[in-house]
XYZ file of N, CA, C and O in Angstrom:
360
model
N 0.327 -31.632 76.630
C -0.207 -31.895 75.455
C -1.422 -32.611 75.663
O -1.599 -33.389 76.417
N -2.481 -32.246 74.814
C -3.704 -32.859 74.760
C -4.113 -33.226 73.388
O -3.697 -32.614 72.380
N -5.073 -34.154 73.298
C -5.719 -34.441 71.930
C -7.185 -34.766 72.134
O -7.680 -34.909 73.224
N -7.839 -34.657 70.964
C -9.234 -34.612 71.147
C -9.801 -36.127 70.508
O -11.167 -36.000 70.334
N -8.967 -36.861 70.169
C -9.601 -38.162 69.520
C -8.813 -39.379 70.145
O -7.794 -39.255 70.842
N -9.403 -40.531 69.965
C -8.743 -41.803 70.435
C -7.530 -42.074 69.487
O -7.820 -41.982 68.291
N -6.602 -42.747 70.044
C -5.430 -43.268 69.133
C -5.522 -44.717 69.310
O -5.650 -45.271 70.339
N -5.395 -45.368 68.095
C -5.410 -46.807 68.038
C -4.424 -47.383 66.988
O -3.967 -46.530 66.052
N -4.133 -48.588 66.908
C -3.371 -49.162 65.942
C -3.848 -48.968 64.526
O -4.882 -48.908 64.314
N -2.768 -48.505 63.689
C -3.096 -48.080 62.479
C -3.187 -46.652 62.183
O -2.931 -46.089 61.039
N -3.166 -45.785 63.229
C -3.176 -44.366 63.183
C -1.949 -43.894 62.938
O -0.772 -44.640 63.289
N -1.585 -42.798 62.332
C -0.294 -42.261 61.949
C -0.394 -40.671 61.995
O -1.211 -40.241 61.234
N 0.176 -40.096 63.097
C 0.128 -38.760 63.408
C 1.125 -38.266 64.285
O 1.895 -39.016 64.882
N 1.323 -37.016 64.409
C 2.138 -36.324 65.254
C 1.856 -36.778 66.809
O 2.679 -37.106 67.738
N 0.622 -36.891 67.119
C 0.160 -37.272 68.418
C 0.642 -38.651 68.696
O 1.033 -38.952 69.880
N 0.640 -39.484 67.725
C 1.219 -40.909 67.963
C 2.682 -40.855 68.225
O 3.228 -41.444 69.134
N 3.383 -40.027 67.579
C 4.674 -39.903 67.598
C 5.183 -39.485 69.109
O 6.093 -40.023 69.687
N 4.376 -38.525 69.507
C 4.397 -37.897 70.877
C 4.231 -39.033 71.964
O 5.021 -39.375 72.872
N 3.108 -39.778 71.694
C 2.813 -41.047 72.647
C 3.924 -42.031 72.852
O 4.440 -42.365 73.684
N 4.455 -42.350 71.462
C 5.512 -43.171 71.567
C 6.787 -42.725 72.354
O 7.354 -43.612 73.103
N 7.209 -41.581 72.177
C 8.274 -41.064 72.872
C 8.019 -40.971 74.542
O 8.965 -41.143 75.253
N 6.828 -40.562 74.775
C 6.495 -40.455 76.140
C 6.447 -41.688 76.769
O 7.020 -41.921 77.959
N 5.913 -42.787 76.124
C 5.907 -44.020 76.738
C 7.238 -44.726 76.920
O 7.691 -45.280 77.964
N 8.214 -44.248 75.942
C 9.642 -44.921 76.119
C 10.319 -44.048 77.279
O 11.082 -44.734 77.967
N 9.881 -42.824 77.391
C 10.537 -42.189 78.590
C 10.003 -42.691 80.019
O 10.848 -42.857 80.849
N 8.751 -43.024 79.940
C 8.199 -43.552 81.262
C 8.742 -45.027 81.451
O 9.026 -45.334 82.595
N 9.128 -45.676 80.296
C 9.769 -46.974 80.483
C 11.135 -47.038 81.288
O 11.392 -47.899 81.858
N 11.685 -45.804 81.265
C 12.989 -45.819 82.110
C 12.663 -45.947 83.714
O 13.665 -46.481 84.337
N 11.483 -45.702 84.018
C 11.081 -46.030 85.550
C 10.273 -47.204 85.676
O 10.087 -47.673 86.731
N 9.693 -47.697 84.555
C 8.789 -48.784 84.660
C 9.218 -49.746 83.566
O 8.631 -49.801 82.340
N 10.308 -50.435 83.614
C 10.924 -51.202 82.567
C 10.074 -52.438 82.091
O 10.301 -53.069 81.108
N 8.877 -52.632 82.733
C 7.996 -53.729 82.468
C 7.173 -53.391 81.220
O 6.561 -54.141 80.415
N 7.101 -51.938 80.879
C 6.486 -51.565 79.645
C 7.434 -51.765 78.503
O 8.539 -51.313 78.486
N 6.969 -52.530 77.547
C 7.806 -52.844 76.245
C 8.378 -51.503 75.643
O 7.519 -50.461 75.487
N 9.508 -51.603 75.132
C 10.072 -50.484 74.295
C 9.343 -50.548 72.949
O 9.068 -51.432 72.314
N 9.325 -49.190 72.528
C 8.918 -49.004 71.089
C 10.167 -48.576 70.300
O 10.745 -47.527 70.544
N 10.692 -49.515 69.694
C 12.029 -49.655 69.147
C 12.160 -48.270 68.216
O 13.365 -47.639 68.243
N 11.244 -48.093 67.189
C 11.445 -46.973 66.275
C 10.208 -46.154 66.246
O 9.341 -46.387 65.382
N 10.218 -45.154 67.219
C 9.118 -44.229 67.218
C 8.994 -43.457 65.815
O 9.867 -42.782 65.466
N 7.776 -43.723 65.098
C 7.734 -43.135 63.756
C 6.535 -42.338 63.533
O 6.386 -41.662 62.428
N 5.623 -42.526 64.486
C 4.277 -41.846 64.460
C 3.160 -42.743 63.824
O 1.974 -42.343 63.681
N 3.570 -43.885 63.533
C 2.592 -45.022 63.080
C 2.358 -45.944 64.293
O 3.112 -46.522 65.086
N 1.163 -45.929 64.722
C 0.592 -46.769 65.854
C 0.561 -48.126 65.500
O -0.348 -48.716 64.747
N 1.866 -48.995 65.757
C 1.964 -50.232 65.318
C 1.846 -51.219 66.397
O 1.408 -50.841 67.461
N 2.397 -52.480 66.190
C 2.070 -53.423 67.168
C 2.884 -53.212 68.478
O 2.502 -53.551 69.687
N 4.093 -52.705 68.343
C 4.894 -52.293 69.551
C 4.197 -51.249 70.273
O 4.242 -51.267 71.597
N 3.467 -50.197 69.676
C 2.861 -49.191 70.427
C 1.637 -49.805 71.163
O 1.497 -49.586 72.248
N 1.002 -50.643 70.476
C -0.228 -51.358 71.098
C 0.307 -52.203 72.398
O -0.584 -52.145 73.310
N 1.305 -52.917 72.206
C 1.725 -53.661 73.403
C 2.176 -52.714 74.482
O 1.904 -53.101 75.702
N 2.908 -51.681 74.293
C 3.184 -50.724 75.343
C 2.016 -50.155 75.866
O 2.163 -49.894 77.140
N 1.183 -49.917 75.208
C -0.198 -49.096 75.671
C -0.976 -50.068 76.462
O -1.229 -49.924 77.687
N -1.024 -51.437 76.129
C -1.686 -52.435 76.785
C -1.035 -52.757 78.177
O -1.566 -52.700 79.232
N 0.240 -52.710 78.176
C 0.992 -52.943 79.342
C 0.953 -51.698 80.355
O 0.789 -51.910 81.437
N 1.107 -50.595 79.775
C 0.873 -49.359 80.578
C -0.442 -49.444 81.276
O -0.636 -49.174 82.532
N -1.576 -49.688 80.396
C -2.986 -49.827 81.004
C -3.099 -50.876 82.091
O -3.526 -50.584 83.173
N -2.390 -52.017 81.869
C -2.497 -52.973 83.051
C -1.729 -52.582 84.220
O -2.212 -52.892 85.365
N -0.619 -52.104 84.081
C 0.215 -51.706 85.274
C -0.626 -50.593 86.182
O -0.747 -50.639 87.246
N -1.297 -49.649 85.420
C -1.930 -48.610 86.182
C -3.520 -48.808 86.373
O -4.296 -48.047 86.791
N -3.979 -50.089 86.351
C -5.321 -50.477 86.462
C -6.336 -49.934 85.515
O -7.454 -49.894 85.914
N -6.011 -49.750 84.349
C -7.008 -49.371 83.355
C -7.270 -50.586 82.566
O -6.696 -51.511 82.557
N -8.456 -50.375 81.883
C -8.731 -51.490 80.930
C -7.619 -51.655 79.807
O -7.299 -50.685 79.256
N -7.108 -52.794 79.595
C -6.108 -53.104 78.598
C -6.596 -53.255 77.292
O -6.503 -54.392 76.683
N -7.012 -52.125 76.765
C -7.551 -52.147 75.322
C -6.452 -51.743 74.071
O -6.866 -52.178 73.087
N -5.554 -51.195 74.587
C -4.539 -50.844 73.563
C -4.913 -49.596 72.898
O -4.238 -49.081 71.874
N -6.013 -49.015 73.237
C -6.489 -47.736 72.643
C -6.232 -46.654 73.570
O -6.527 -46.714 74.749
N -5.764 -45.499 73.062
C -5.410 -44.485 73.975
C -6.671 -43.519 74.001
O -6.792 -42.746 73.000
N -7.494 -43.581 74.944
C -8.693 -42.696 75.226
C -8.296 -41.472 76.134
O -7.077 -41.462 76.539
N -9.174 -40.696 76.345
C -8.875 -39.545 77.506
C -8.460 -40.120 78.742
O -7.420 -39.568 79.264
N -9.047 -40.980 79.275
C -8.599 -41.601 80.682
C -7.100 -42.054 80.440
O -6.219 -41.855 81.296
N -6.764 -42.801 79.380
C -5.363 -43.434 79.313
C -4.406 -42.172 79.103
O -3.470 -42.195 79.780
N -4.755 -41.281 78.208
C -3.790 -40.154 77.928
C -3.507 -39.421 79.329
O -2.483 -38.956 79.633
N -4.644 -39.215 80.117
C -4.621 -38.517 81.430
C -3.567 -39.185 82.266
O -2.571 -38.552 82.773
N -3.565 -40.458 82.407
C -2.681 -41.214 83.239
C -1.344 -41.085 82.799
O -0.268 -41.085 83.444
N -1.162 -41.486 81.379
C 0.139 -41.253 80.797
C 0.936 -39.867 81.087
O 1.938 -39.740 81.402
N 0.064 -38.850 80.956
C 0.634 -37.580 81.166
C 0.959 -37.365 82.618
O 1.974 -36.704 82.937
N 0.032 -37.800 83.613
C 0.313 -37.721 84.932
C 1.631 -38.583 85.347
O 2.640 -37.982 86.002
N 1.853 -39.804 84.842
C 3.000 -40.558 85.089
C 4.235 -39.901 84.417
O 5.395 -39.787 85.029
N 4.155 -39.339 83.260
C 5.327 -38.745 82.586
C 5.724 -37.622 83.421
O 6.950 -37.439 83.595
N 4.779 -36.780 83.940
C 5.176 -35.545 84.744
C 5.890 -36.053 85.888
O 6.922 -35.538 86.398
N 5.409 -37.171 86.703
C 5.807 -37.628 87.970
C 7.396 -38.207 87.626
O 8.349 -37.881 88.412
N 7.542 -38.987 86.630
C 8.942 -39.433 86.182
C 9.808 -38.302 85.934
O 10.999 -38.366 86.375
N 9.420 -37.329 85.116
C 10.164 -36.198 84.739
C 10.667 -35.466 85.959
O 11.908 -34.956 86.122
N 9.785 -35.167 86.967
C 10.165 -34.552 88.187
C 11.127 -35.231 89.015
O 12.062 -34.805 89.562
N 10.901 -36.594 89.093
C 11.794 -37.503 89.729
C 13.202 -37.494 89.232
O 14.156 -37.391 89.875
N 13.233 -37.631 87.693
C 14.528 -37.439 87.076
C 15.205 -36.168 87.238
O 16.477 -36.193 87.608
N 14.435 -35.115 87.229
C 15.062 -33.730 87.445
C 15.560 -33.683 88.780
O 16.668 -33.072 89.140
N 14.903 -34.123 89.870
C 15.418 -33.969 91.251
C 16.696 -34.750 91.441
O 17.415 -34.468 92.313
N 16.752 -35.872 90.624
C 17.987 -36.712 90.913
C 19.217 -36.089 90.212
O 20.315 -35.984 90.806
N 18.950 -35.516 89.158
C 20.153 -34.943 88.272
C 20.333 -33.493 88.445
O 21.230 -32.992 87.702
N 19.562 -32.836 89.231
C 19.641 -31.396 89.191
C 20.634 -31.013 90.409
O 20.984 -31.692 91.396
């Protein structure tokens, strides 16, 4: 999945909902990333905290804003975690 705009606190969209669920999935392998308790598609303070921690863990600027670079890293880590999970449970 890709998007053409930055996502930030206050945004509400399908892209934000996908982001929230992907971050929660990544969290299964990186428990230091805070959980987003209720993914609703609203980029709230829980989402900002999870994005900032993800950015910090992976050496990105901890802005809490999902730009192209952050989304690229999120997509890359999601794919890696999914492959790892599939290899364990297949």
